[in-house]
Amino acid sequence: MEFAAWSEIDIGALKRNVERTRKLVGDEVLILLTIKADAYGHGSPHVGRAAVAAGVDMLGVATLHEGIELRGAGIRVPILILSPSLVNEIDEILEWRLTPTVSDLRFAQALSFSASRLSREVQVHVEIDTGMTRGGVNEGEACDFLRTLAGLRGVTVEGVYTHLPSTYGEDAEFTESQIETFQGIIETLKGEGIEFPMVHTANSAAITQYKGSHFNMVRPGGMIYGMFPAKDMNGVGLEPVMSFKSRVVNVKQVGKGKSVSYGRTRRLERDSRVAAVAAGYGHGLIRSLSNNGDLLVRGKRAPIIGRVTMDVTLIDVTDIPQVAVGDEVVIFGRQGESEITVYEVAERCNTISYEITCGIGKRVPRVYIEGGRVTGIVTLIGERLPREGISQS
Ligand SMILES: *Cc1c(COP(=O)(O)O)cnc(C)c1O
């Protein structure tokens, strides 16, 4: 199958990253893969199935509908909704056997009511806020909150967790004190006979930097996708999972002094060969790469010239004269001996790798490969009218 722009997801690399993470945390610790935002742009149904096959114990999503999508993809392992859920989502949470995060008493009571009416016991996790200040119960109120939940019918607190916002080396003291506060709460309650089967704090950076953050479950995201927010965190030999590719769709000779693309931000300093590549910011090739970065073609770097447009990006291929229509172009990933990493792209765009992969647009088909073979293709065509509905016009 031929596409003009596509992402390639290396499922083999993803599975090996799961195994590396498993080695790092040991067999006693559960792994919850954070698979929110469509698995950071990698496609959550495929990634979820592969990760479970590779030994991930649980999945973490941000929203109810991300959880339902995974259930629809045949995934049976427990799925934790990390963001706060709303009372009007309770029926579907129960129907799809999802595990909500609870940090609001009114929500917990409503959940208890609905679960009891169905004679069900619903598992929940409680987030304790020790410094992220995003969701969760404030640390000072956590013990009382958990005592109250221990008395609610139909609700079992299966897990407690906190989130560490500053694990990238910048703030070791703060992170250590968060872990200590969290541990203190767990121990206080343990002293009262209130215990939790799953206790977790660690994102990818904490997994690699803070052994004391592992408890009995970890929540990696980025490292399983072969990424960290910052490149220099990669000390564990992870493999990149996603590459982003396109093709040359036009090549032309353009005279010295002419301008290219919107806003005429670039004038050619010599007679040039200019190639049009079939990917733009509508695909996730970020506009701030305009006049700022390279793409790979024929195994070499070709500079992006002029503004990146919605559909097309121009590169200067004067020094790579063999370039022809149909040639594969790598936006990030490897080609021959050359590589453009997602970190390089992120740095040029003044952001982190996660935002780049999350931003690969809906119009970009995903090609899944394992051991060099294509194992699945997902095109996001979306709603489709029946054929007769189209031919009538
Ligand atoms: C996203 C997220 C993670 C994973 O973070 P990574 O840096 O990708 O490992 C873990 N826990 C929570 C609560 C998250 O929201």
Coordinates of C-alpha atoms in Angstrom, one line a residue, residues 11-282:
I11 CA 5.7 -2.9 17.3
G12 CA 8.8 -5.0 17.7
A13 CA 10.6 -2.0 19.2
L14 CA 7.7 -1.3 21.4
K15 CA 7.6 -4.8 22.8
R16 CA 11.4 -4.7 23.4
N17 CA 10.9 -1.4 25.3
V18 CA 8.3 -3.1 27.5
E19 CA 10.8 -5.9 28.2
R20 CA 13.6 -3.4 29.0
T21 CA 11.2 -1.6 31.4
R22 CA 10.3 -5.0 33.0
K23 CA 14.0 -5.7 33.6
L24 CA 14.4 -2.3 35.2
V25 CA 11.5 -2.7 37.6
G26 CA 11.7 -6.4 38.3
D27 CA 9.0 -9.1 38.2
E28 CA 7.3 -8.1 41.4
V29 CA 6.3 -4.7 40.2
L30 CA 3.2 -4.2 38.0
I31 CA 3.4 -2.1 34.8
L32 CA 0.6 0.2 33.9
L33 CA 1.3 1.6 30.4
T34 CA 0.0 5.1 29.9
I35 CA -1.7 5.0 26.6
K36 CA -3.6 8.3 26.7
A37 CA -4.0 10.6 23.7
D38 CA -4.2 7.6 21.4
A39 CA -0.9 6.1 22.8
Y40 CA 0.9 9.4 22.4
G41 CA -0.1 9.4 18.7
H42 CA 1.0 5.8 18.1
G43 CA -2.6 4.4 18.0
S44 CA -4.0 2.9 21.2
P45 CA -5.7 -0.3 19.9
H46 CA -2.6 -1.7 18.3
V47 CA -0.3 -0.4 21.0
G48 CA -2.6 -1.7 23.7
R49 CA -2.8 -5.2 22.3
A50 CA 1.0 -5.4 21.7
A51 CA 1.8 -4.1 25.1
V52 CA -0.5 -6.6 26.8
A53 CA 1.1 -9.4 24.8
A54 CA 4.5 -8.1 25.9
G55 CA 3.5 -8.3 29.6
V56 CA 2.0 -5.0 30.5
D57 CA -0.5 -5.5 33.4
M58 CA -2.7 -2.6 33.1
L59 CA -3.4 0.4 30.9
G60 CA -3.9 4.1 31.8
V61 CA -6.1 6.5 29.7
A62 CA -7.1 10.1 30.3
T63 CA -10.8 9.9 29.4
L64 CA -13.8 7.6 29.4
H65 CA -13.9 7.4 25.6
E66 CA -10.2 6.4 25.4
G67 CA -11.1 3.5 27.7
I68 CA -14.1 2.5 25.7
E69 CA -12.0 2.5 22.5
L70 CA -9.6 0.0 24.1
R71 CA -12.4 -2.3 25.3
G72 CA -13.8 -2.1 21.7
A73 CA -10.4 -3.3 20.5
G74 CA -10.7 -6.5 22.6
I75 CA -8.5 -5.4 25.5
R76 CA -9.4 -7.1 28.8
V77 CA -6.8 -5.9 31.2
P78 CA -7.8 -3.4 33.8
I79 CA -7.9 0.2 32.4
L80 CA -7.4 3.1 34.8
I81 CA -8.9 6.5 33.9
L82 CA -6.2 8.9 35.1
S83 CA -8.1 12.2 34.9
P84 CA -11.1 12.9 37.1
S85 CA -14.4 11.5 35.8
L86 CA -17.8 13.2 36.0
V87 CA -20.9 11.9 37.7
N88 CA -22.7 11.6 34.3
E89 CA -20.0 9.2 33.1
I90 CA -20.6 6.7 35.8
D91 CA -23.0 4.4 33.9
E92 CA -20.6 4.0 31.1
I93 CA -17.6 3.5 33.4
L94 CA -19.6 0.6 35.0
E95 CA -20.8 -0.8 31.7
W96 CA -17.3 -0.9 30.2
R97 CA -15.6 -2.1 33.5
L98 CA -13.2 0.8 33.6
T99 CA -11.4 1.9 36.8
P100 CA -12.0 5.6 37.6
T101 CA -9.7 7.8 39.6
V102 CA -11.6 9.2 42.5
S103 CA -10.7 12.4 44.3
D104 CA -14.0 13.9 44.9
L105 CA -16.4 12.7 47.6
R106 CA -19.6 13.6 45.7
F107 CA -18.4 11.5 42.8
A108 CA -17.5 8.6 45.1
Q109 CA -20.9 8.7 46.7
A110 CA -22.6 8.7 43.3
L111 CA -20.4 5.8 42.2
S112 CA -21.2 3.9 45.4
F113 CA -25.0 4.4 44.8
S114 CA -24.8 3.2 41.2
A115 CA -22.6 0.2 42.0
S116 CA -24.8 -0.9 44.9
R117 CA -27.9 -0.7 42.8
L118 CA -26.3 -3.2 40.4
S119 CA -24.9 -5.2 43.3
R120 CA -21.4 -4.6 42.0
E121 CA -18.2 -3.8 43.7
V122 CA -16.3 -1.2 41.7
Q123 CA -12.5 -0.9 41.9
V124 CA -11.2 2.7 42.0
H125 CA -7.8 4.4 42.5
V126 CA -7.4 7.5 44.6
E127 CA -4.9 10.2 43.5
I128 CA -3.2 12.1 46.2
D129 CA -1.8 15.5 45.3
T130 CA 1.7 15.9 46.6
G131 CA 2.8 18.7 44.4
M132 CA 1.5 18.4 40.8
T133 CA -1.6 20.5 41.7
R134 CA -3.6 19.1 38.8
G135 CA -6.0 16.6 40.2
G136 CA -6.2 14.5 43.3
V137 CA -7.0 15.0 46.9
N138 CA -4.7 17.4 48.8
E139 CA -2.2 15.5 50.8
G140 CA -3.5 17.0 54.1
E141 CA -7.0 15.6 53.4
A142 CA -5.9 12.3 52.0
C143 CA -6.1 10.2 55.1
D144 CA -9.6 11.4 56.0
F145 CA -10.8 10.9 52.4
L146 CA -9.4 7.4 52.2
R147 CA -11.0 6.5 55.6
T148 CA -14.4 7.7 54.3
L149 CA -14.0 5.7 51.1
A150 CA -13.1 2.6 53.1
G151 CA -16.7 2.8 54.5
L152 CA -18.5 3.3 51.2
R153 CA -20.6 0.4 49.9
G154 CA -19.9 -0.9 46.4
V155 CA -16.6 0.9 46.1
T156 CA -13.1 -0.7 46.8
V157 CA -10.0 1.4 46.7
E158 CA -7.7 -0.9 44.7
G159 CA -5.0 1.6 44.3
V160 CA -3.5 4.9 45.5
Y161 CA -1.1 7.1 43.6
T162 CA 0.5 10.4 43.2
H163 CA 2.2 12.2 40.3
L164 CA 5.7 13.5 40.3
P165 CA 6.0 16.7 38.2
S166 CA 9.7 17.3 38.4
T167 CA 11.6 14.1 37.7
Y168 CA 13.8 15.2 34.9
G169 CA 16.8 15.8 37.1
E170 CA 15.9 19.4 37.9
D171 CA 14.4 18.9 41.3
A172 CA 15.6 15.8 43.2
E173 CA 14.8 17.2 46.6
F174 CA 11.3 18.1 45.8
T175 CA 10.7 14.6 44.2
E176 CA 12.2 12.8 47.3
S177 CA 10.0 14.9 49.6
Q178 CA 6.9 14.0 47.6
I179 CA 7.7 10.3 47.8
E180 CA 8.2 10.7 51.5
T181 CA 4.9 12.5 52.1
F182 CA 3.1 9.9 50.0
Q183 CA 4.7 7.0 51.8
G184 CA 3.8 8.6 55.2
I185 CA 0.1 8.6 54.2
I186 CA 0.2 5.0 53.1
E187 CA 1.9 4.0 56.4
T188 CA -0.5 5.9 58.6
L189 CA -3.4 4.2 57.0
K190 CA -1.7 0.8 57.1
G191 CA -1.4 1.3 60.9
E192 CA -5.2 1.6 61.0
G193 CA -5.7 -1.6 58.9
I194 CA -6.4 0.2 55.7
E195 CA -4.2 -1.2 52.9
F196 CA -4.2 -0.9 49.1
P197 CA -3.2 -3.6 46.6
M198 CA -1.6 -1.1 44.2
V199 CA 0.5 1.8 45.1
H200 CA 2.2 3.9 42.4
T201 CA 4.0 7.1 41.7
A202 CA 6.5 6.6 38.9
N203 CA 6.3 8.0 35.3
S204 CA 9.2 7.2 32.9
A205 CA 11.7 9.6 34.3
A206 CA 11.0 8.5 37.9
I207 CA 11.4 4.8 36.9
T208 CA 14.9 5.4 35.6
Q209 CA 16.0 8.0 38.3
Y210 CA 14.2 7.1 41.5
K211 CA 14.2 3.5 42.6
G212 CA 12.2 4.5 45.7
S213 CA 9.4 5.7 43.5
H214 CA 8.5 2.2 42.1
F215 CA 6.4 0.9 45.0
N216 CA 4.5 -2.0 43.5
M217 CA 3.4 -0.5 40.3
V218 CA 4.9 2.0 37.8
R219 CA 3.2 4.1 35.1
P220 CA 5.5 4.5 32.1
G221 CA 4.4 6.2 29.0
G222 CA 7.3 7.9 27.0
M223 CA 9.9 5.2 27.7
I224 CA 7.7 2.5 26.2
Y225 CA 7.4 4.6 23.0
G226 CA 11.2 5.0 23.1
M227 CA 11.0 8.7 24.1
F228 CA 11.6 10.9 27.0
P229 CA 10.6 14.5 27.2
A230 CA 14.3 15.2 27.1
K231 CA 16.8 13.2 25.1
D232 CA 19.5 13.1 27.7
M233 CA 17.3 11.0 29.9
N234 CA 17.7 8.0 27.6
G235 CA 20.2 5.9 29.5
V236 CA 18.4 2.6 29.3
G237 CA 18.8 1.8 25.6
L238 CA 15.3 2.3 24.4
E239 CA 14.4 2.1 20.8
P240 CA 12.3 4.7 19.0
V241 CA 9.0 3.3 17.9
M242 CA 7.6 5.9 15.5
S243 CA 9.0 7.2 12.3
F244 CA 7.2 9.8 10.2
K245 CA 7.5 9.7 6.4
S246 CA 6.3 11.2 3.2
R247 CA 7.2 11.4 -0.5
V248 CA 8.4 13.8 -3.0
V249 CA 5.5 14.8 -5.2
N250 CA 7.1 17.5 -7.4
V251 CA 10.6 18.6 -8.3
K252 CA 11.4 21.8 -10.2
Q253 CA 14.3 24.0 -11.2
V254 CA 13.9 27.5 -9.7
G255 CA 16.1 30.5 -10.6
K256 CA 18.3 32.5 -8.2
G257 CA 16.5 35.4 -6.5
K258 CA 13.0 33.8 -6.7
S259 CA 11.0 33.3 -3.4
V260 CA 9.3 30.2 -2.2
S261 CA 6.1 29.6 -0.3
Y262 CA 3.8 31.8 1.7
G263 CA 5.0 35.1 2.9
R264 CA 8.1 34.9 0.6
T265 CA 10.2 34.3 3.7
R266 CA 13.0 32.7 1.7
R267 CA 14.7 33.9 -1.4
L268 CA 17.0 31.5 -3.3
E269 CA 20.6 32.5 -3.3
R270 CA 21.5 30.3 -6.3
D271 CA 19.7 28.5 -9.1
S272 CA 18.1 25.6 -7.1
R273 CA 16.2 22.4 -7.4
V274 CA 13.2 22.5 -5.1
A275 CA 11.3 19.4 -4.1
A276 CA 7.7 19.5 -2.8
V277 CA 7.0 16.9 0.0
A278 CA 3.5 15.8 0.6
A279 CA 3.3 16.6 4.3
G280 CA 2.5 19.9 6.0
Y281 CA 1.3 21.2 9.4
G282 CA -2.1 19.5 8.6

